[in-house]
Short mmCIF file of C-alpha atoms in Angstrom, two decimals:
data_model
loop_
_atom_site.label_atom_id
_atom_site.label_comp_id
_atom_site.label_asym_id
_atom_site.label_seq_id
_atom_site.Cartn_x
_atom_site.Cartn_y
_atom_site.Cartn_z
CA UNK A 2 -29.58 -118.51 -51.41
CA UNK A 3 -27.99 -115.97 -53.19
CA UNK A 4 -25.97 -113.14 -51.44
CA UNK A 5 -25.60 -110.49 -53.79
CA UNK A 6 -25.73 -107.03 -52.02
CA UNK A 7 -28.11 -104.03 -52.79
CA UNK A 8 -26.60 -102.03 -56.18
CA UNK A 9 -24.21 -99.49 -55.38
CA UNK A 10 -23.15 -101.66 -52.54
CA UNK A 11 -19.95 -101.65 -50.35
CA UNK A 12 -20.84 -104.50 -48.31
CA UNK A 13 -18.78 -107.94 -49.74
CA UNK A 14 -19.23 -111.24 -49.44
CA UNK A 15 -17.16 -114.16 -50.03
CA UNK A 16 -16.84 -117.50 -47.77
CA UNK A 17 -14.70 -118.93 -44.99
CA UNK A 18 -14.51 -122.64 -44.71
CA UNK A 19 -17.54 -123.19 -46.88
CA UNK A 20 -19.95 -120.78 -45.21
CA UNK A 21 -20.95 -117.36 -46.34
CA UNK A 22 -18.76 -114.61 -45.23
CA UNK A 23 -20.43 -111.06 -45.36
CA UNK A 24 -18.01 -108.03 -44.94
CA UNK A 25 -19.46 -104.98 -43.94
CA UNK A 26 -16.99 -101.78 -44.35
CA UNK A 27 -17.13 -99.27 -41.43
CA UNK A 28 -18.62 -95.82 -41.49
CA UNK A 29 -15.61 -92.90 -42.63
CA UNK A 30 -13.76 -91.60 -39.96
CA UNK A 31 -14.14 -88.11 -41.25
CA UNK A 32 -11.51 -85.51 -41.64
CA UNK A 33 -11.63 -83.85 -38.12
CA UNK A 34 -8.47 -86.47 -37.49
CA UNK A 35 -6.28 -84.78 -40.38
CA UNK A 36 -6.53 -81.49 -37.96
CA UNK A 37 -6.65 -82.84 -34.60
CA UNK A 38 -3.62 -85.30 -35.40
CA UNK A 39 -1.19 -82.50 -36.42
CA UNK A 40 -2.07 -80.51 -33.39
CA UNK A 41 -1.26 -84.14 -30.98
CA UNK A 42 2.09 -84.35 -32.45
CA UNK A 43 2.92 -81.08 -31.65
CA UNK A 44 1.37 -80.61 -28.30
CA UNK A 45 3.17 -84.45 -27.47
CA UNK A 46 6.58 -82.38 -28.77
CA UNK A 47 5.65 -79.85 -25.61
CA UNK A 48 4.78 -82.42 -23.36
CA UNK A 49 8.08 -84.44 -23.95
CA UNK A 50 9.78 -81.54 -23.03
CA UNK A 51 7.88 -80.41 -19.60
CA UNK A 52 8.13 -83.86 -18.50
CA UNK A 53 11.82 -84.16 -18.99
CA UNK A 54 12.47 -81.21 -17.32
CA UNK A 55 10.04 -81.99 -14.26
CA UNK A 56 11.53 -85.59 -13.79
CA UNK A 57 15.14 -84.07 -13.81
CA UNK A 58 13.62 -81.46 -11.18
CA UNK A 59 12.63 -84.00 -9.10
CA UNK A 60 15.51 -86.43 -9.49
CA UNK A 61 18.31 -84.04 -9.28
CA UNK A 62 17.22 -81.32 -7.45
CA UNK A 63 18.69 -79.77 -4.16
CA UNK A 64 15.49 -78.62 -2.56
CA UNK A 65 14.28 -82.81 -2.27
CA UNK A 66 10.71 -83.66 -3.51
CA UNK A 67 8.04 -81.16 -3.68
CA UNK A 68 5.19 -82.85 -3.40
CA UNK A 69 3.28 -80.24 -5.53
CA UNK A 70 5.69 -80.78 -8.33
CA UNK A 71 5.42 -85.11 -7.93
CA UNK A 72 1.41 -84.09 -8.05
CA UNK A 73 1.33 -82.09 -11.00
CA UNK A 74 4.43 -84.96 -13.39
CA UNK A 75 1.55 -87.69 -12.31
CA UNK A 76 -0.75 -85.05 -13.82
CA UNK A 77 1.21 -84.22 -16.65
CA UNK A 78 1.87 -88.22 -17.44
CA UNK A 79 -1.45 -89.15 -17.56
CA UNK A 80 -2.20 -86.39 -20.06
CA UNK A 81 0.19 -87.15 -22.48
CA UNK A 82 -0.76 -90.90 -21.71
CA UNK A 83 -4.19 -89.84 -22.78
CA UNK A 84 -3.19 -87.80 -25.81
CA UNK A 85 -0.96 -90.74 -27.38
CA UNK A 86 -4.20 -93.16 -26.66
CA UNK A 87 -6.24 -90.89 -29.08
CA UNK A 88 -3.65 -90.19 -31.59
CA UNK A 89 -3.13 -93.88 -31.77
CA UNK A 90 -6.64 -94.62 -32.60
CA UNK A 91 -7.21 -91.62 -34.53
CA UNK A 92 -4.84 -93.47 -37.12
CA UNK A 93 -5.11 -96.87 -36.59
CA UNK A 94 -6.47 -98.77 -39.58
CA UNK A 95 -10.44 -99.82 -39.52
CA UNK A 96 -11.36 -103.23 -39.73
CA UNK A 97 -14.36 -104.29 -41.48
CA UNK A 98 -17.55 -105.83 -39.52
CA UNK A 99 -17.56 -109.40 -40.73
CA UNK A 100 -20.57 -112.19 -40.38
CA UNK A 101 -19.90 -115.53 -40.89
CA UNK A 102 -23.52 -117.65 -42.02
CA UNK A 103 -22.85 -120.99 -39.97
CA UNK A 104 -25.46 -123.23 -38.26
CA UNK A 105 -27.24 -123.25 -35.64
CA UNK A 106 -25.01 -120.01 -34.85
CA UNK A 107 -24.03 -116.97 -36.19
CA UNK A 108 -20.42 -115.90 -35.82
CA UNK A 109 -19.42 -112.32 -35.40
CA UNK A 110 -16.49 -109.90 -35.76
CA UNK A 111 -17.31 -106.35 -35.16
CA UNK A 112 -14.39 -105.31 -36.61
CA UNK A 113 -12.41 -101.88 -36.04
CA UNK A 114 -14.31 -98.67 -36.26
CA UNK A 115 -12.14 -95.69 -36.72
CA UNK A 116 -12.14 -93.24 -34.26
CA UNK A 117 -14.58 -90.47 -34.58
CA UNK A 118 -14.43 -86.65 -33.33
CA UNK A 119 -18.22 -85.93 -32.65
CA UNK A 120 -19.48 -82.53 -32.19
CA UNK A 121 -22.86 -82.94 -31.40
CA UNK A 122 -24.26 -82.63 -27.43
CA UNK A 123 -23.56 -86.21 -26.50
CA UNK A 124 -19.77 -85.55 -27.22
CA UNK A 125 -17.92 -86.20 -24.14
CA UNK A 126 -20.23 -89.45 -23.65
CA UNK A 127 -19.49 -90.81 -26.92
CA UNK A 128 -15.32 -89.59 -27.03
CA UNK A 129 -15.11 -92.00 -23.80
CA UNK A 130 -17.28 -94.44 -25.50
CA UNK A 131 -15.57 -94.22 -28.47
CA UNK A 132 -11.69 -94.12 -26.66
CA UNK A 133 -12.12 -97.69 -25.07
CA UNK A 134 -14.52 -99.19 -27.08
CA UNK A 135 -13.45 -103.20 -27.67
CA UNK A 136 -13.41 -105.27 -30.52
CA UNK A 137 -16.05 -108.04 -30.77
CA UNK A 138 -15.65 -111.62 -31.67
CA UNK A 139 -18.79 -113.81 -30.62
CA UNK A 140 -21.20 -116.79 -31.88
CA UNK A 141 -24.58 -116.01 -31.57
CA UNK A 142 -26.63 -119.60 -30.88
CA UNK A 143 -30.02 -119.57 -31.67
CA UNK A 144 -32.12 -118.46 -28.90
CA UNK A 145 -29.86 -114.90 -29.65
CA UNK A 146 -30.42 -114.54 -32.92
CA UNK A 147 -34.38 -115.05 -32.74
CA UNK A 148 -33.98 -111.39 -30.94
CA UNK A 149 -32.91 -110.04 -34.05
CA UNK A 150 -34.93 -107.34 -34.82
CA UNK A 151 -34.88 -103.98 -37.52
CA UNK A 152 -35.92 -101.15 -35.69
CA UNK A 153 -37.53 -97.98 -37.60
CA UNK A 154 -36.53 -94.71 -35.85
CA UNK A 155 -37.29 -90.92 -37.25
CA UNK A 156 -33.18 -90.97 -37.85
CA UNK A 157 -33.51 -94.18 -39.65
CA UNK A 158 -33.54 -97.81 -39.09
CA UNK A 159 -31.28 -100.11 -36.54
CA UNK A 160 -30.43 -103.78 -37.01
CA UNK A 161 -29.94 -105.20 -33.97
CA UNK A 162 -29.36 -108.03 -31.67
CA UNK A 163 -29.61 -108.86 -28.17
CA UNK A 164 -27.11 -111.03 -25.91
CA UNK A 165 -27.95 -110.98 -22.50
CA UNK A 166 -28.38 -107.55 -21.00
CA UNK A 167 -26.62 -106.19 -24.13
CA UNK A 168 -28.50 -104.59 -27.63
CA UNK A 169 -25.71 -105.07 -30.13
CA UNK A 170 -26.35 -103.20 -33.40
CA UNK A 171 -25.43 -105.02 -36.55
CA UNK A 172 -24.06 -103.29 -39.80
CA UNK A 173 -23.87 -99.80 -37.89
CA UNK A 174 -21.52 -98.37 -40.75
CA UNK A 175 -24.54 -99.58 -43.30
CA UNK A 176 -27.35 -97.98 -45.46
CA UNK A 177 -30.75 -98.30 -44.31
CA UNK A 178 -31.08 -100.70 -47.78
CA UNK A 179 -28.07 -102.43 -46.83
CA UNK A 180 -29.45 -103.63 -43.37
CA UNK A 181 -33.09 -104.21 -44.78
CA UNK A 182 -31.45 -106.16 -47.58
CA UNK A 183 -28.84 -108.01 -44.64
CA UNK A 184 -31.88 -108.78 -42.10
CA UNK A 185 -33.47 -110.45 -44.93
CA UNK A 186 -30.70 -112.61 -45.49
CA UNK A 187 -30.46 -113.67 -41.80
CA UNK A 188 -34.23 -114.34 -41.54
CA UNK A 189 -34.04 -116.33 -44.49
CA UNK A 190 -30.66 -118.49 -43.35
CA UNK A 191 -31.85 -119.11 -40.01
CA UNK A 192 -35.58 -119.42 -40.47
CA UNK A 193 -36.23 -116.78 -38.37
CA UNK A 194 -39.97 -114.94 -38.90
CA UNK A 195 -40.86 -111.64 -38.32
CA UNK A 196 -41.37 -110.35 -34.67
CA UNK A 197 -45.05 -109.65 -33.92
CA UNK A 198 -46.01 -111.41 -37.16
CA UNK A 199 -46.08 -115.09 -36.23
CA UNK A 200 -46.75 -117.95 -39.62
CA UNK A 201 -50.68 -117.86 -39.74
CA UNK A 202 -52.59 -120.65 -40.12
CA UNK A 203 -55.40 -121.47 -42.21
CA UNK A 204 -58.35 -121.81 -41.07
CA UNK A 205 -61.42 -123.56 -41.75
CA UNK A 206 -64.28 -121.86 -43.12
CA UNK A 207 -67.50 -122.30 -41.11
CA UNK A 208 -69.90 -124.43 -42.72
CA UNK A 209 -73.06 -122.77 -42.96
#
Protein backbone atom coordinates (compact mmCIF):
# COMPACT_ATOMS: atom_id res chain seq x y z
CA UNK A 1 0.00 0.00 0.00
CA UNK A 2 1.59 3.02 -0.72
CA UNK A 3 1.38 6.10 1.65
CA UNK A 4 2.32 8.96 -0.25
CA UNK A 5 0.28 12.09 0.82
CA UNK A 6 -1.90 14.42 -1.42
CA UNK A 7 0.69 17.05 -3.45
CA UNK A 8 1.40 20.04 -1.61
CA UNK A 9 1.15 17.97 1.47
CA UNK A 10 2.34 18.61 5.11
CA UNK A 11 1.22 15.45 6.47
CA UNK A 12 4.56 12.82 6.79
CA UNK A 13 4.91 9.50 7.03
CA UNK A 14 7.62 7.29 7.99
CA UNK A 15 7.44 3.95 10.28
CA UNK A 16 7.86 2.89 13.89
CA UNK A 17 8.83 -0.65 14.52
CA UNK A 18 7.89 -1.77 11.05
CA UNK A 19 4.43 -0.25 10.80
CA UNK A 20 3.41 2.89 9.04
CA UNK A 21 3.72 6.00 10.98
CA UNK A 22 1.57 8.99 9.62
CA UNK A 23 2.39 12.49 11.13
CA UNK A 24 -0.12 14.95 10.85
CA UNK A 25 1.18 18.71 11.70
CA UNK A 26 -1.29 20.81 13.78
CA UNK A 27 -3.32 23.74 12.59
CA UNK A 28 -1.12 27.44 13.18
CA UNK A 29 -1.58 28.92 16.32
CA UNK A 30 -2.06 32.29 14.77
CA UNK A 31 -0.50 35.52 15.78
CA UNK A 32 -3.07 36.76 18.43
CA UNK A 33 -0.31 35.00 20.98
CA UNK A 34 2.61 37.47 19.79
CA UNK A 35 0.14 40.34 21.33
CA UNK A 36 -1.55 38.70 24.09
CA UNK A 37 1.90 37.21 25.40
CA UNK A 38 3.63 40.62 25.77
CA UNK A 39 0.66 42.02 27.55
CA UNK A 40 0.85 38.52 30.26
CA UNK A 41 4.34 39.34 31.03
CA UNK A 42 3.65 42.62 31.91
CA UNK A 43 0.39 42.36 33.67
CA UNK A 44 2.31 39.06 35.71
CA UNK A 45 5.14 42.05 36.47
CA UNK A 46 1.93 43.96 38.28
CA UNK A 47 0.62 41.05 39.81
CA UNK A 48 4.05 40.03 41.41
CA UNK A 49 4.06 43.17 42.91
CA UNK A 50 0.31 43.44 44.49
CA UNK A 51 0.77 40.08 45.80
CA UNK A 52 3.98 40.81 47.58
CA UNK A 53 2.73 43.66 49.07
CA UNK A 54 -0.71 41.99 50.19
CA UNK A 55 1.12 38.88 51.74
CA UNK A 56 3.50 41.28 53.69
CA UNK A 57 0.12 43.15 54.73
CA UNK A 58 -1.18 40.26 56.04
CA UNK A 59 1.92 38.71 57.59
CA UNK A 60 3.31 41.72 59.20
CA UNK A 61 0.69 43.88 59.83
CA UNK A 62 -0.50 45.44 63.22
CA UNK A 63 -4.19 45.57 62.57
CA UNK A 64 -4.18 41.20 62.43
CA UNK A 65 -5.99 39.56 59.42
CA UNK A 66 -8.61 41.29 57.53
CA UNK A 67 -10.52 38.89 56.23
CA UNK A 68 -11.45 41.10 53.18
CA UNK A 69 -7.82 41.47 52.37
CA UNK A 70 -7.12 37.20 52.88
CA UNK A 71 -10.40 37.14 50.36
CA UNK A 72 -9.29 39.32 47.78
CA UNK A 73 -4.75 37.60 47.87
CA UNK A 74 -6.87 34.12 47.29
CA UNK A 75 -8.46 36.20 44.52
CA UNK A 76 -5.54 37.76 43.30
CA UNK A 77 -3.51 34.17 43.37
CA UNK A 78 -5.75 32.42 41.41
CA UNK A 79 -5.61 35.11 38.73
CA UNK A 80 -2.16 35.22 38.23
CA UNK A 81 -2.34 31.30 38.60
CA UNK A 82 -4.65 31.53 35.65
CA UNK A 83 -2.66 34.02 33.62
CA UNK A 84 0.74 31.93 33.88
CA UNK A 85 -1.52 28.69 32.77
CA UNK A 86 -2.30 30.57 29.44
CA UNK A 87 0.97 32.15 28.86
CA UNK A 88 2.45 28.75 29.32
CA UNK A 89 0.43 27.20 26.65
CA UNK A 90 0.31 30.11 24.53
CA UNK A 91 4.13 29.19 23.96
CA UNK A 92 4.52 25.81 24.51
CA UNK A 93 5.71 23.90 21.44
CA UNK A 94 2.90 21.85 19.26
CA UNK A 95 3.22 18.36 18.83
CA UNK A 96 2.20 16.71 15.75
CA UNK A 97 -0.98 14.22 15.60
CA UNK A 98 0.66 10.90 14.91
CA UNK A 99 -1.13 7.40 13.67
CA UNK A 100 0.57 4.41 13.91
CA UNK A 101 -1.00 1.54 11.05
CA UNK A 102 -0.78 -1.69 13.38
CA UNK A 103 -3.19 -4.68 13.42
CA UNK A 104 -6.08 -5.41 14.50
CA UNK A 105 -5.67 -1.79 16.18
CA UNK A 106 -4.95 1.52 15.42
CA UNK A 107 -2.67 3.45 17.74
CA UNK A 108 -3.09 7.11 18.37
CA UNK A 109 -1.27 10.23 19.59
CA UNK A 110 -3.19 13.38 19.32
CA UNK A 111 -0.38 15.28 19.76
CA UNK A 112 -0.09 19.04 21.10
CA UNK A 113 -2.28 21.64 19.56
CA UNK A 114 -1.13 25.12 20.20
CA UNK A 115 -3.21 27.25 22.00
CA UNK A 116 -5.64 29.30 20.10
CA UNK A 117 -7.27 32.89 20.90
CA UNK A 118 -10.77 32.53 19.19
CA UNK A 119 -12.90 35.43 18.55
CA UNK A 120 -15.86 34.08 17.25
CA UNK A 121 -19.32 33.64 19.63
CA UNK A 122 -18.37 30.29 21.07
CA UNK A 123 -15.22 31.99 22.64
CA UNK A 124 -15.40 31.56 26.27
CA UNK A 125 -16.60 27.79 25.58
CA UNK A 126 -13.78 26.98 23.47
CA UNK A 127 -10.83 29.25 25.71
CA UNK A 128 -11.90 26.69 28.64
CA UNK A 129 -11.94 23.94 26.20
CA UNK A 130 -8.95 24.87 24.77
CA UNK A 131 -7.04 25.81 28.49
CA UNK A 132 -7.35 22.12 29.81
CA UNK A 133 -7.63 20.24 26.91
CA UNK A 134 -5.40 16.72 27.37
CA UNK A 135 -3.17 15.00 25.25
CA UNK A 136 -4.31 11.68 23.74
CA UNK A 137 -2.54 8.43 23.53
CA UNK A 138 -4.99 5.40 22.73
CA UNK A 139 -5.32 2.03 20.55
CA UNK A 140 -8.31 1.86 18.76
CA UNK A 141 -9.34 -2.18 18.41
CA UNK A 142 -11.50 -2.96 15.80
CA UNK A 143 -15.02 -2.70 16.74
CA UNK A 144 -13.79 1.38 17.15
CA UNK A 145 -12.42 1.88 14.16
CA UNK A 146 -15.44 0.34 12.04
CA UNK A 147 -17.14 3.79 13.43
CA UNK A 148 -14.87 5.66 11.43
CA UNK A 149 -16.70 7.80 9.42
CA UNK A 150 -15.99 11.29 6.99
CA UNK A 151 -18.60 13.57 7.64
CA UNK A 152 -19.57 16.37 4.91
CA UNK A 153 -20.68 19.61 6.64
CA UNK A 154 -21.46 23.18 4.77
CA UNK A 155 -17.93 24.26 6.67
CA UNK A 156 -16.29 21.26 5.28
CA UNK A 157 -15.68 17.72 6.01
CA UNK A 158 -14.80 15.86 9.57
CA UNK A 159 -12.91 12.60 9.98
CA UNK A 160 -13.91 11.08 12.84
CA UNK A 161 -14.05 8.30 15.27
CA UNK A 162 -16.06 7.11 18.02
CA UNK A 163 -14.86 5.47 21.47
CA UNK A 164 -17.51 4.98 23.74
CA UNK A 165 -19.62 8.03 24.43
CA UNK A 166 -16.80 10.08 22.82
CA UNK A 167 -16.65 11.45 18.76
CA UNK A 168 -12.92 11.96 18.40
CA UNK A 169 -12.01 13.88 15.22
CA UNK A 170 -8.99 12.67 13.37
CA UNK A 171 -6.51 14.99 11.39
CA UNK A 172 -8.40 18.21 12.77
CA UNK A 173 -5.31 20.47 11.70
CA UNK A 174 -5.83 18.76 7.98
CA UNK A 175 -7.17 19.75 4.46
CA UNK A 176 -10.37 18.46 3.45
CA UNK A 177 -7.97 16.39 0.64
CA UNK A 178 -5.75 15.41 3.29
CA UNK A 179 -8.51 13.59 5.39
CA UNK A 180 -10.33 12.21 2.18
CA UNK A 181 -6.93 11.02 1.02
CA UNK A 182 -6.14 9.66 5.06
CA UNK A 183 -9.74 7.89 5.42
CA UNK A 184 -8.88 6.13 2.33
CA UNK A 185 -5.85 4.83 3.67
CA UNK A 186 -7.53 3.53 6.88
CA UNK A 187 -10.41 1.87 4.95
CA UNK A 188 -8.02 0.29 2.83
CA UNK A 189 -5.50 -1.01 5.90
CA UNK A 190 -8.19 -2.23 7.96
CA UNK A 191 -10.72 -3.45 5.43
CA UNK A 192 -13.14 -1.28 6.54
CA UNK A 193 -16.20 -0.44 3.79
CA UNK A 194 -18.09 2.44 3.48
CA UNK A 195 -20.95 3.21 6.03
CA UNK A 196 -24.41 2.85 4.44
CA UNK A 197 -22.79 1.21 1.40
CA UNK A 198 -22.41 -2.43 2.41
CA UNK A 199 -20.21 -5.04 -0.49
CA UNK A 200 -23.18 -5.96 -2.89
CA UNK A 201 -23.69 -9.11 -4.08
CA UNK A 202 -24.43 -10.44 -7.34
CA UNK A 203 -27.27 -11.64 -8.11
CA UNK A 204 -28.78 -14.06 -10.31
CA UNK A 205 -30.64 -13.05 -13.22
CA UNK A 206 -34.17 -14.50 -13.43
CA UNK A 207 -34.51 -17.02 -15.96
CA UNK A 208 -37.25 -16.23 -18.13
Amino acid sequence: MMLTPPDGSKIKVGSEVGHPKIMIPQPDAGKARYFIGPFLLFWLCGWFVGWISASSELLFGDGGIDAFLLFWLCGWTAGGVMAMLVLYKSFRPARPEVIILTKPEMLYDSGIPPFRYSMNGNFRAEFWENLFQKRMKTAFPPEQLRTLKLREFPAGNRLTIDQGSSRIDLAAGAGETEREWLYGILKAHYGLNDPGSPERKPRLLDRK
